[in-house]
Amino acid sequence: EAFLRTPSPITKPSVTRFSAGFLVTIILLSFIAGVVGALTVVMGRDQWPWLQKLIGSGQTVTTVVTPVTKRETPTEQYADTVATVQKNVVAIYSRRTALKKNPSTLDQLYVPTDFRGVGTLLTEDGIGVTTRAAIPDLTKEVAIVSADHVVYTTKDFTTDPASDLVYFRISGKGFPVLDFADSAGLLITQRLVAVGVNPTSVNPQALPTFLTNLNAYPLTDRTSFVRSSERFIPTYLTDPVGDVAGEPMFTIGGKLVGINVGTSSQVIPVSTIASALQRLQQTGKVTRNVLGVRYLDLDVAQNLLVSTLPAGAHGALLMDGSTTQPAVVAKGPAARAGLQAGDVITKVNDQVLSASANLTDLIQAVANRGTVTITYTRGTAEQHVPIALEVTQ
């Protein structure tokens, strides 16, 4: 009854009203807070490992396996070769300053008509090599011009009695030492780089080529097959590249393979260059062993289209090269040992003669003035004789 008589008062609900300015301020503050938070997460996750562990890196990692192989073009490879050897390759000119006592500047300029060939520096102390075609007159000075246009003059020449090589020396120290290729590792059709010079600017220039023959005979007639035990004749052959006298041939890796004779793409092998250089450094001159015979390489003759040789004939058949080139040189080591025309040498020491081991190579591989045991056949009898080799003077 008391409740009925005294009803509870009903409170009117209160309504809070905001102004438009207040709402805009709240929205702006919320937007700013969101931006700051987002930047904190994005930029901070790389700085704070704990945050990256909490929210993740936020990056989607997709692994795509794509094989990528850089394929060098021949031009790129040749450029690398030139960069490796260009300081070793020099130009050879007829010396201009020798023409007058007081030459003018114009008289000292080198032009293509003065160009004689290319040389290759081999050692730190300035020994270089070229061919006789580049320095035909050994009594006259030549100018040796390097890739950085330094001019050296020299008349210090040493010839190789077993080949057409000419070694020269220029004054100075610290020249780059050149690496030699392994002759035994060369292959037919192997790519090479002929590195020459521009006769006008002396800038290096490269020409691609490849080996076509590792045991070629420069033939002019049938007597060209008759060899001397004192002279290397077989050469490498390359695809024609210009036949510049003395121009060096390199592997792609920059190792010397040989130098161009100057005709018919013939290249004097690096083995001949290396053996002559070794003797020059040891004795101050290039000397070669003397056995004193001329011969027909039967392994070479077996490869001829027409041959009367018996099947399986191997060795060096001693025979005259001409009326002035006897099979056995009078008073030479072989003559004193009793060898005669018609004998067939089959072994030097224990090494059997073959297409890859001819008589000249085996004789020249022996130390100077060494003694060898020669095995030969006369008729059907096999004989052995020790021979003390002489050396060229």
GROMACS .gro file of C-alpha atoms in nm:
model
  393
    1GLU     CA    1   0.000   0.000   0.000
    2ALA     CA    2   0.284   0.231   0.088
    3PHE     CA    3   0.429   0.157  -0.257
    4LEU     CA    4   0.105   0.237  -0.422
    5ARG     CA    5   0.058   0.545  -0.225
    6THR     CA    6   0.417   0.677  -0.290
    7PRO     CA    7   0.530   0.596  -0.645
    8SER     CA    8   0.908   0.618  -0.725
    9PRO     CA    9   1.006   0.918  -0.927
   10ILE     CA   10   1.100   0.852  -1.292
   11THR     CA   11   1.435   1.009  -1.387
   12LYS     CA   12   1.456   1.161  -1.730
   13PRO     CA   13   1.758   1.015  -1.929
   14SER     CA   14   2.039   1.256  -1.995
   15VAL     CA   15   2.173   1.305  -2.348
   16THR     CA   16   2.538   1.415  -2.406
   17ARG     CA   17   2.580   1.633  -2.711
   18PHE     CA   18   2.916   1.695  -2.895
   19SER     CA   19   2.997   1.988  -3.109
   20ALA     CA   20   3.109   1.947  -3.476
   21GLY     CA   21   3.457   2.080  -3.397
   22PHE     CA   22   3.510   1.820  -3.127
   23LEU     CA   23   3.418   1.537  -3.367
   24VAL     CA   24   3.659   1.658  -3.634
   25THR     CA   25   3.941   1.674  -3.379
   26ILE     CA   26   3.873   1.318  -3.265
   27ILE     CA   27   3.877   1.189  -3.624
   28LEU     CA   28   4.206   1.363  -3.703
   29LEU     CA   29   4.371   1.232  -3.388
   30SER     CA   30   4.255   0.878  -3.472
   31PHE     CA   31   4.393   0.903  -3.828
   32ILE     CA   32   4.728   1.030  -3.705
   33ALA     CA   33   4.749   0.754  -3.446
   34GLY     CA   34   4.677   0.494  -3.715
   35VAL     CA   35   4.946   0.627  -3.947
   36VAL     CA   36   5.204   0.639  -3.667
   37GLY     CA   37   5.115   0.286  -3.563
   38ALA     CA   38   5.142   0.152  -3.918
   39LEU     CA   39   5.481   0.318  -3.972
   40THR     CA   40   5.605   0.184  -3.641
   41VAL     CA   41   5.511  -0.169  -3.740
   42VAL     CA   42   5.649  -0.149  -4.096
   43MET     CA   43   5.973   0.024  -4.011
   44GLY     CA   44   6.027  -0.121  -3.669
   45ARG     CA   45   5.991  -0.490  -3.751
   46ASP     CA   46   6.330  -0.488  -3.928
   47GLN     CA   47   6.491  -0.310  -3.632
   48TRP     CA   48   6.322  -0.491  -3.345
   49PRO     CA   49   6.331  -0.872  -3.375
   50TRP     CA   50   6.077  -0.908  -3.094
   51LEU     CA   51   5.825  -0.708  -3.298
   52GLN     CA   52   5.890  -0.919  -3.609
   53LYS     CA   53   5.832  -1.235  -3.407
   54LEU     CA   54   5.511  -1.088  -3.267
   55ILE     CA   55   5.351  -0.971  -3.592
   56GLY     CA   56   5.557  -1.153  -3.856
   57SER     CA   57   5.774  -1.010  -4.131
   58GLY     CA   58   5.479  -0.902  -4.339
   59GLN     CA   59   5.649  -1.035  -4.652
   60THR     CA   60   5.537  -1.309  -4.882
   61VAL     CA   61   5.836  -1.521  -4.986
   62THR     CA   62   5.806  -1.700  -5.317
   63THR     CA   63   6.090  -1.927  -5.427
   64VAL     CA   64   6.141  -1.942  -5.800
   65VAL     CA   65   6.415  -2.174  -5.928
   66THR     CA   66   6.553  -2.020  -6.247
   67PRO     CA   67   6.886  -2.154  -6.373
   68VAL     CA   68   7.102  -1.858  -6.474
   69THR     CA   69   7.423  -1.925  -6.668
   70LYS     CA   70   7.640  -1.644  -6.797
   71ARG     CA   71   7.737  -1.732  -7.151
   72GLU     CA   72   8.046  -1.544  -7.250
   73THR     CA   73   8.061  -1.454  -7.613
   74PRO     CA   74   8.384  -1.515  -7.806
   75THR     CA   75   8.432  -1.139  -7.825
   76GLU     CA   76   8.424  -1.112  -7.446
   77GLN     CA   77   8.670  -1.396  -7.410
   78TYR     CA   78   8.910  -1.252  -7.666
   79ALA     CA   79   8.896  -0.918  -7.487
   80ASP     CA   80   8.997  -1.092  -7.163
   81THR     CA   81   9.287  -1.260  -7.344
   82VAL     CA   82   9.411  -0.930  -7.484
   83ALA     CA   83   9.388  -0.769  -7.141
   84THR     CA   84   9.604  -1.049  -7.001
   85VAL     CA   85   9.884  -1.039  -7.259
   86GLN     CA   86   9.880  -0.693  -7.417
   87LYS     CA   87  10.182  -0.575  -7.217
   88ASN     CA   88  10.382  -0.867  -7.356
   89VAL     CA   89  10.303  -0.791  -7.721
   90VAL     CA   90  10.522  -0.528  -7.884
   91ALA     CA   91  10.560  -0.379  -8.232
   92ILE     CA   92  10.890  -0.396  -8.422
   93TYR     CA   93  10.990  -0.109  -8.651
   94SER     CA   94  11.298  -0.010  -8.846
   95ARG     CA   95  11.468   0.246  -8.625
   96ARG     CA   96  11.394   0.597  -8.752
   97THR     CA   97  11.652   0.795  -8.554
   98ALA     CA   98  11.938   0.612  -8.726
   99LEU     CA   99  11.859   0.785  -9.056
  100LYS     CA  100  12.005   1.124  -8.961
  101LYS     CA  101  12.243   1.266  -8.702
  102ASN     CA  102  11.996   1.529  -8.583
  103PRO     CA  103  11.653   1.401  -8.672
  104SER     CA  104  11.352   1.626  -8.656
  105THR     CA  105  11.034   1.530  -8.477
  106LEU     CA  106  10.876   1.433  -8.806
  107ASP     CA  107  11.169   1.204  -8.890
  108GLN     CA  108  11.114   1.013  -8.565
  109LEU     CA  109  10.749   0.930  -8.627
  110TYR     CA  110  10.682   0.563  -8.698
  111VAL     CA  111  10.443   0.484  -8.982
  112PRO     CA  112  10.316   0.152  -9.123
  113THR     CA  113  10.594   0.140  -9.385
  114ASP     CA  114  10.846   0.115  -9.097
  115PHE     CA  115  10.658  -0.174  -8.940
  116ARG     CA  116  10.843  -0.509  -8.955
  117GLY     CA  117  10.645  -0.741  -8.735
  118VAL     CA  118  10.544  -0.833  -8.382
  119GLY     CA  119  10.754  -0.940  -8.086
  120THR     CA  120  10.658  -1.112  -7.762
  121LEU     CA  121  10.824  -1.028  -7.430
  122LEU     CA  122  10.889  -1.344  -7.231
  123THR     CA  123  11.090  -1.260  -6.920
  124GLU     CA  124  11.110  -1.005  -6.642
  125ASP     CA  125  11.447  -0.878  -6.766
  126GLY     CA  126  11.331  -0.793  -7.118
  127ILE     CA  127  11.400  -1.100  -7.335
  128GLY     CA  128  11.158  -1.122  -7.623
  129VAL     CA  129  11.112  -1.341  -7.930
  130THR     CA  130  11.013  -1.295  -8.292
  131THR     CA  131  11.115  -1.447  -8.628
  132ARG     CA  132  11.379  -1.376  -8.891
  133ALA     CA  133  11.110  -1.235  -9.118
  134ALA     CA  134  11.062  -0.950  -8.867
  135ILE     CA  135  11.437  -0.885  -8.819
  136PRO     CA  136  11.607  -0.997  -9.141
  137ASP     CA  137  11.918  -0.781  -9.088
  138LEU     CA  138  12.069  -0.861  -8.750
  139THR     CA  139  12.334  -0.590  -8.786
  140LYS     CA  140  12.087  -0.300  -8.766
  141GLU     CA  141  11.904  -0.162  -8.467
  142VAL     CA  142  11.528  -0.189  -8.446
  143ALA     CA  143  11.271   0.000  -8.243
  144ILE     CA  144  11.059  -0.203  -8.003
  145VAL     CA  145  10.740  -0.016  -7.913
  146SER     CA  146  10.527  -0.133  -7.621
  147ALA     CA  147  10.150  -0.110  -7.581
  148ASP     CA  148  10.196   0.195  -7.355
  149HIS     CA  149  10.397   0.364  -7.635
  150VAL     CA  150  10.742   0.340  -7.479
  151VAL     CA  151  11.010   0.309  -7.749
  152TYR     CA  152  11.312   0.085  -7.688
  153THR     CA  153  11.596   0.041  -7.934
  154THR     CA  154  11.808  -0.272  -7.949
  155LYS     CA  155  12.065  -0.457  -8.152
  156ASP     CA  156  12.100  -0.736  -7.897
  157PHE     CA  157  11.990  -1.038  -8.102
  158THR     CA  158  12.038  -1.412  -8.061
  159THR     CA  159  11.931  -1.658  -8.329
  160ASP     CA  160  11.826  -2.019  -8.286
  161PRO     CA  161  12.023  -2.249  -8.520
  162ALA     CA  162  11.739  -2.501  -8.511
  163SER     CA  163  11.458  -2.266  -8.621
  164ASP     CA  164  11.372  -1.920  -8.753
  165LEU     CA  165  11.347  -1.775  -8.403
  166VAL     CA  166  11.524  -1.453  -8.311
  167TYR     CA  167  11.554  -1.351  -7.946
  168PHE     CA  168  11.603  -0.984  -7.861
  169ARG     CA  169  11.665  -0.804  -7.535
  170ILE     CA  170  11.553  -0.456  -7.433
  171SER     CA  171  11.687  -0.266  -7.133
  172GLY     CA  172  11.478  -0.255  -6.821
  173LYS     CA  173  11.333  -0.465  -6.542
  174GLY     CA  174  10.991  -0.566  -6.426
  175PHE     CA  175  10.846  -0.669  -6.760
  176PRO     CA  176  10.551  -0.911  -6.735
  177VAL     CA  177  10.642  -1.280  -6.747
  178LEU     CA  178  10.447  -1.485  -6.997
  179ASP     CA  179  10.301  -1.830  -6.935
  180PHE     CA  180  10.360  -2.110  -7.187
  181ALA     CA  181  10.091  -2.351  -7.299
  182ASP     CA  182  10.150  -2.725  -7.261
  183SER     CA  183  10.223  -2.853  -7.612
  184ALA     CA  184  10.102  -3.200  -7.521
  185GLY     CA  185   9.761  -3.062  -7.424
  186LEU     CA  186   9.685  -2.881  -7.750
  187LEU     CA  187   9.410  -3.015  -7.975
  188ILE     CA  188   9.315  -2.980  -8.339
  189THR     CA  189   9.040  -2.715  -8.385
  190GLN     CA  190   9.127  -2.562  -8.047
  191ARG     CA  191   9.030  -2.194  -8.042
  192LEU     CA  192   9.320  -1.948  -8.024
  193VAL     CA  193   9.367  -1.573  -8.026
  194ALA     CA  194   9.625  -1.410  -8.251
  195VAL     CA  195   9.724  -1.091  -8.070
  196GLY     CA  196   9.892  -0.832  -8.288
  197VAL     CA  197   9.926  -0.455  -8.296
  198ASN     CA  198   9.793  -0.180  -8.512
  199PRO     CA  199  10.100  -0.057  -8.709
  200THR     CA  200   9.986   0.304  -8.683
  201SER     CA  201   9.871   0.330  -8.321
  202VAL     CA  202  10.045   0.026  -8.164
  203ASN     CA  203   9.713  -0.057  -7.999
  204PRO     CA  204   9.663  -0.431  -7.948
  205GLN     CA  205   9.424  -0.612  -8.177
  206ALA     CA  206   9.292  -0.966  -8.158
  207LEU     CA  207   9.196  -1.204  -8.432
  208PRO     CA  208   9.020  -1.534  -8.357
  209THR     CA  209   9.164  -1.848  -8.511
  210PHE     CA  210   9.201  -2.218  -8.438
  211LEU     CA  211   9.458  -2.495  -8.475
  212THR     CA  212   9.431  -2.702  -8.792
  213ASN     CA  213   9.754  -2.908  -8.769
  214LEU     CA  214  10.004  -2.985  -8.495
  215ASN     CA  215  10.272  -3.146  -8.711
  216ALA     CA  216  10.282  -2.977  -9.049
  217TYR     CA  217  10.575  -2.984  -9.290
  218PRO     CA  218  10.637  -2.671  -9.499
  219LEU     CA  219  10.677  -2.845  -9.835
  220THR     CA  220  10.818  -2.701 -10.156
  221ASP     CA  221  10.926  -3.026 -10.325
  222ARG     CA  222  11.001  -3.390 -10.241
  223THR     CA  223  11.336  -3.309 -10.080
  224SER     CA  224  11.149  -3.106  -9.818
  225PHE     CA  225  11.066  -3.438  -9.652
  226VAL     CA  226  11.435  -3.492  -9.576
  227ARG     CA  227  11.500  -3.349  -9.234
  228SER     CA  228  11.809  -3.251  -9.039
  229SER     CA  229  11.875  -3.374  -8.687
  230GLU     CA  230  11.981  -3.018  -8.604
  231ARG     CA  231  11.681  -2.824  -8.732
  232PHE     CA  232  11.316  -2.823  -8.628
  233ILE     CA  233  11.090  -2.824  -8.932
  234PRO     CA  234  10.735  -2.929  -8.833
  235THR     CA  235  10.513  -2.636  -8.737
  236TYR     CA  236  10.160  -2.581  -8.619
  237LEU     CA  237   9.908  -2.456  -8.870
  238THR     CA  238   9.619  -2.225  -8.793
  239ASP     CA  239   9.323  -2.092  -8.980
  240PRO     CA  240   9.460  -1.794  -9.183
  241VAL     CA  241   9.477  -1.476  -8.976
  242GLY     CA  242   9.703  -1.247  -9.182
  243ASP     CA  243  10.052  -1.399  -9.151
  244VAL     CA  244  10.217  -1.116  -8.958
  245ALA     CA  245  10.578  -1.210  -8.884
  246GLY     CA  246  10.626  -1.291  -8.517
  247GLU     CA  247  10.259  -1.249  -8.422
  248PRO     CA  248  10.191  -1.461  -8.113
  249MET     CA  249   9.910  -1.711  -8.075
  250PHE     CA  250   9.750  -1.759  -7.734
  251THR     CA  251   9.502  -1.991  -7.573
  252ILE     CA  252   9.181  -1.826  -7.451
  253GLY     CA  253   9.342  -1.828  -7.107
  254GLY     CA  254   9.637  -1.620  -7.229
  255LYS     CA  255   9.909  -1.886  -7.255
  256LEU     CA  256  10.154  -1.872  -7.546
  257VAL     CA  257  10.102  -2.144  -7.808
  258GLY     CA  258  10.357  -2.023  -8.065
  259ILE     CA  259  10.447  -1.739  -8.300
  260ASN     CA  260  10.367  -1.691  -8.665
  261VAL     CA  261  10.655  -1.754  -8.907
  262GLY     CA  262  10.506  -1.498  -9.144
  263THR     CA  263  10.396  -1.728  -9.427
  264SER     CA  264  10.126  -1.986  -9.491
  265SER     CA  265   9.981  -1.964  -9.138
  266GLN     CA  266  10.280  -2.156  -9.000
  267VAL     CA  267  10.338  -2.124  -8.627
  268ILE     CA  268  10.664  -2.212  -8.450
  269PRO     CA  269  10.558  -2.428  -8.152
  270VAL     CA  270  10.594  -2.307  -7.796
  271SER     CA  271  10.810  -2.612  -7.714
  272THR     CA  272  11.076  -2.488  -7.957
  273ILE     CA  273  11.053  -2.138  -7.810
  274ALA     CA  274  11.082  -2.265  -7.452
  275SER     CA  275  11.381  -2.493  -7.511
  276ALA     CA  276  11.576  -2.219  -7.690
  277LEU     CA  277  11.492  -1.967  -7.415
  278GLN     CA  278  11.614  -2.209  -7.150
  279ARG     CA  279  11.951  -2.246  -7.322
  280LEU     CA  280  11.976  -1.869  -7.372
  281GLN     CA  281  11.917  -1.801  -7.004
  282GLN     CA  282  12.163  -2.071  -6.896
  283THR     CA  283  12.451  -2.000  -7.132
  284GLY     CA  284  12.386  -1.659  -7.288
  285LYS     CA  285  12.334  -1.809  -7.633
  286VAL     CA  286  12.113  -2.063  -7.804
  287THR     CA  287  12.299  -2.386  -7.873
  288ARG     CA  288  12.157  -2.705  -8.019
  289ASN     CA  289  12.280  -3.062  -8.017
  290VAL     CA  290  12.456  -3.195  -8.324
  291LEU     CA  291  12.417  -3.558  -8.433
  292GLY     CA  292  12.501  -3.492  -8.797
  293VAL     CA  293  12.244  -3.682  -9.002
  294ARG     CA  294  11.965  -3.618  -9.252
  295TYR     CA  295  11.672  -3.853  -9.272
  296LEU     CA  296  11.326  -3.934  -9.397
  297ASP     CA  297  11.074  -3.977  -9.117
  298LEU     CA  298  10.912  -4.309  -9.208
  299ASP     CA  299  10.605  -4.233  -8.997
  300VAL     CA  300  10.546  -3.924  -9.207
  301ALA     CA  301  10.610  -4.114  -9.530
  302GLN     CA  302  10.358  -4.380  -9.428
  303ASN     CA  303  10.090  -4.113  -9.444
  304LEU     CA  304  10.162  -4.030  -9.808
  305LEU     CA  305   9.908  -4.134 -10.068
  306VAL     CA  306  10.166  -4.340 -10.260
  307SER     CA  307  10.438  -4.522 -10.068
  308THR     CA  308  10.657  -4.827 -10.132
  309LEU     CA  309  10.743  -4.862  -9.765
  310PRO     CA  310  10.668  -5.196  -9.603
  311ALA     CA  311  10.374  -5.192  -9.366
  312GLY     CA  312  10.476  -5.106  -9.013
  313ALA     CA  313  10.801  -4.932  -9.108
  314HIS     CA  314  10.903  -4.683  -8.838
  315GLY     CA  315  11.208  -4.475  -8.761
  316ALA     CA  316  11.444  -4.237  -8.941
  317LEU     CA  317  11.585  -4.356  -9.274
  318LEU     CA  318  11.923  -4.188  -9.327
  319MET     CA  319  11.933  -4.042  -9.678
  320ASP     CA  320  12.078  -3.752  -9.877
  321GLY     CA  321  11.877  -3.433  -9.900
  322SER     CA  322  12.067  -3.319 -10.210
  323THR     CA  323  12.416  -3.346 -10.357
  324THR     CA  324  12.533  -3.092 -10.099
  325GLN     CA  325  12.332  -3.237  -9.811
  326PRO     CA  326  12.469  -3.584  -9.735
  327ALA     CA  327  12.283  -3.838  -9.522
  328VAL     CA  328  12.572  -3.849  -9.274
  329VAL     CA  329  12.777  -3.532  -9.225
  330ALA     CA  330  13.148  -3.599  -9.267
  331LYS     CA  331  13.345  -3.598  -8.940
  332GLY     CA  332  13.027  -3.547  -8.739
  333PRO     CA  333  12.929  -3.752  -8.431
  334ALA     CA  334  12.718  -4.000  -8.634
  335ALA     CA  335  12.995  -4.047  -8.894
  336ARG     CA  336  13.253  -4.117  -8.625
  337ALA     CA  337  13.017  -4.375  -8.475
  338GLY     CA  338  12.995  -4.556  -8.811
  339LEU     CA  339  12.641  -4.471  -8.926
  340GLN     CA  340  12.581  -4.481  -9.301
  341ALA     CA  341  12.320  -4.381  -9.558
  342GLY     CA  342  12.045  -4.642  -9.564
  343ASP     CA  343  12.056  -4.712  -9.190
  344VAL     CA  344  11.725  -4.674  -9.006
  345ILE     CA  345  11.744  -4.525  -8.656
  346THR     CA  346  11.466  -4.674  -8.445
  347LYS     CA  347  11.550  -4.560  -8.090
  348VAL     CA  348  11.725  -4.279  -7.903
  349ASN     CA  349  11.822  -4.427  -7.566
  350ASP     CA  350  11.508  -4.625  -7.477
  351GLN     CA  351  11.265  -4.397  -7.663
  352VAL     CA  352  11.112  -4.553  -7.973
  353LEU     CA  353  11.079  -4.315  -8.268
  354SER     CA  354  10.718  -4.249  -8.371
  355ALA     CA  355  10.496  -3.987  -8.527
  356SER     CA  356  10.490  -3.800  -8.195
  357ALA     CA  357  10.858  -3.856  -8.111
  358ASN     CA  358  11.076  -3.787  -8.414
  359LEU     CA  359  11.455  -3.802  -8.425
  360THR     CA  360  11.515  -3.425  -8.418
  361ASP     CA  361  11.293  -3.370  -8.116
  362LEU     CA  362  11.456  -3.653  -7.922
  363ILE     CA  363  11.810  -3.538  -8.001
  364GLN     CA  364  11.735  -3.176  -7.911
  365ALA     CA  365  11.567  -3.278  -7.586
  366VAL     CA  366  11.897  -3.417  -7.455
  367ALA     CA  367  12.120  -3.190  -7.246
  368ASN     CA  368  12.391  -3.015  -7.444
  369ARG     CA  369  12.689  -3.239  -7.520
  370GLY     CA  370  12.505  -3.537  -7.381
  371THR     CA  371  12.570  -3.896  -7.481
  372VAL     CA  372  12.292  -4.103  -7.635
  373THR     CA  373  12.256  -4.466  -7.729
  374ILE     CA  374  12.136  -4.497  -8.087
  375THR     CA  375  11.956  -4.814  -8.194
  376TYR     CA  376  11.951  -4.868  -8.571
  377THR     CA  377  11.902  -5.137  -8.828
  378ARG     CA  378  12.128  -5.210  -9.122
  379GLY     CA  379  11.972  -5.468  -9.347
  380THR     CA  380  11.818  -5.714  -9.102
  381ALA     CA  381  12.064  -5.663  -8.819
  382GLU     CA  382  11.987  -5.437  -8.524
  383GLN     CA  383  12.280  -5.252  -8.370
  384HIS     CA  384  12.338  -5.021  -8.074
  385VAL     CA  385  12.602  -4.751  -8.054
  386PRO     CA  386  12.677  -4.477  -7.798
  387ILE     CA  387  12.729  -4.133  -7.954
  388ALA     CA  388  12.861  -3.822  -7.781
  389LEU     CA  389  12.669  -3.525  -7.919
  390GLU     CA  390  12.837  -3.200  -8.015
  391VAL     CA  391  12.677  -2.856  -8.002
  392THR     CA  392  12.630  -2.582  -8.259
  393GLN     CA  393  12.886  -2.302  -8.243
   0.00000   0.00000   0.00000
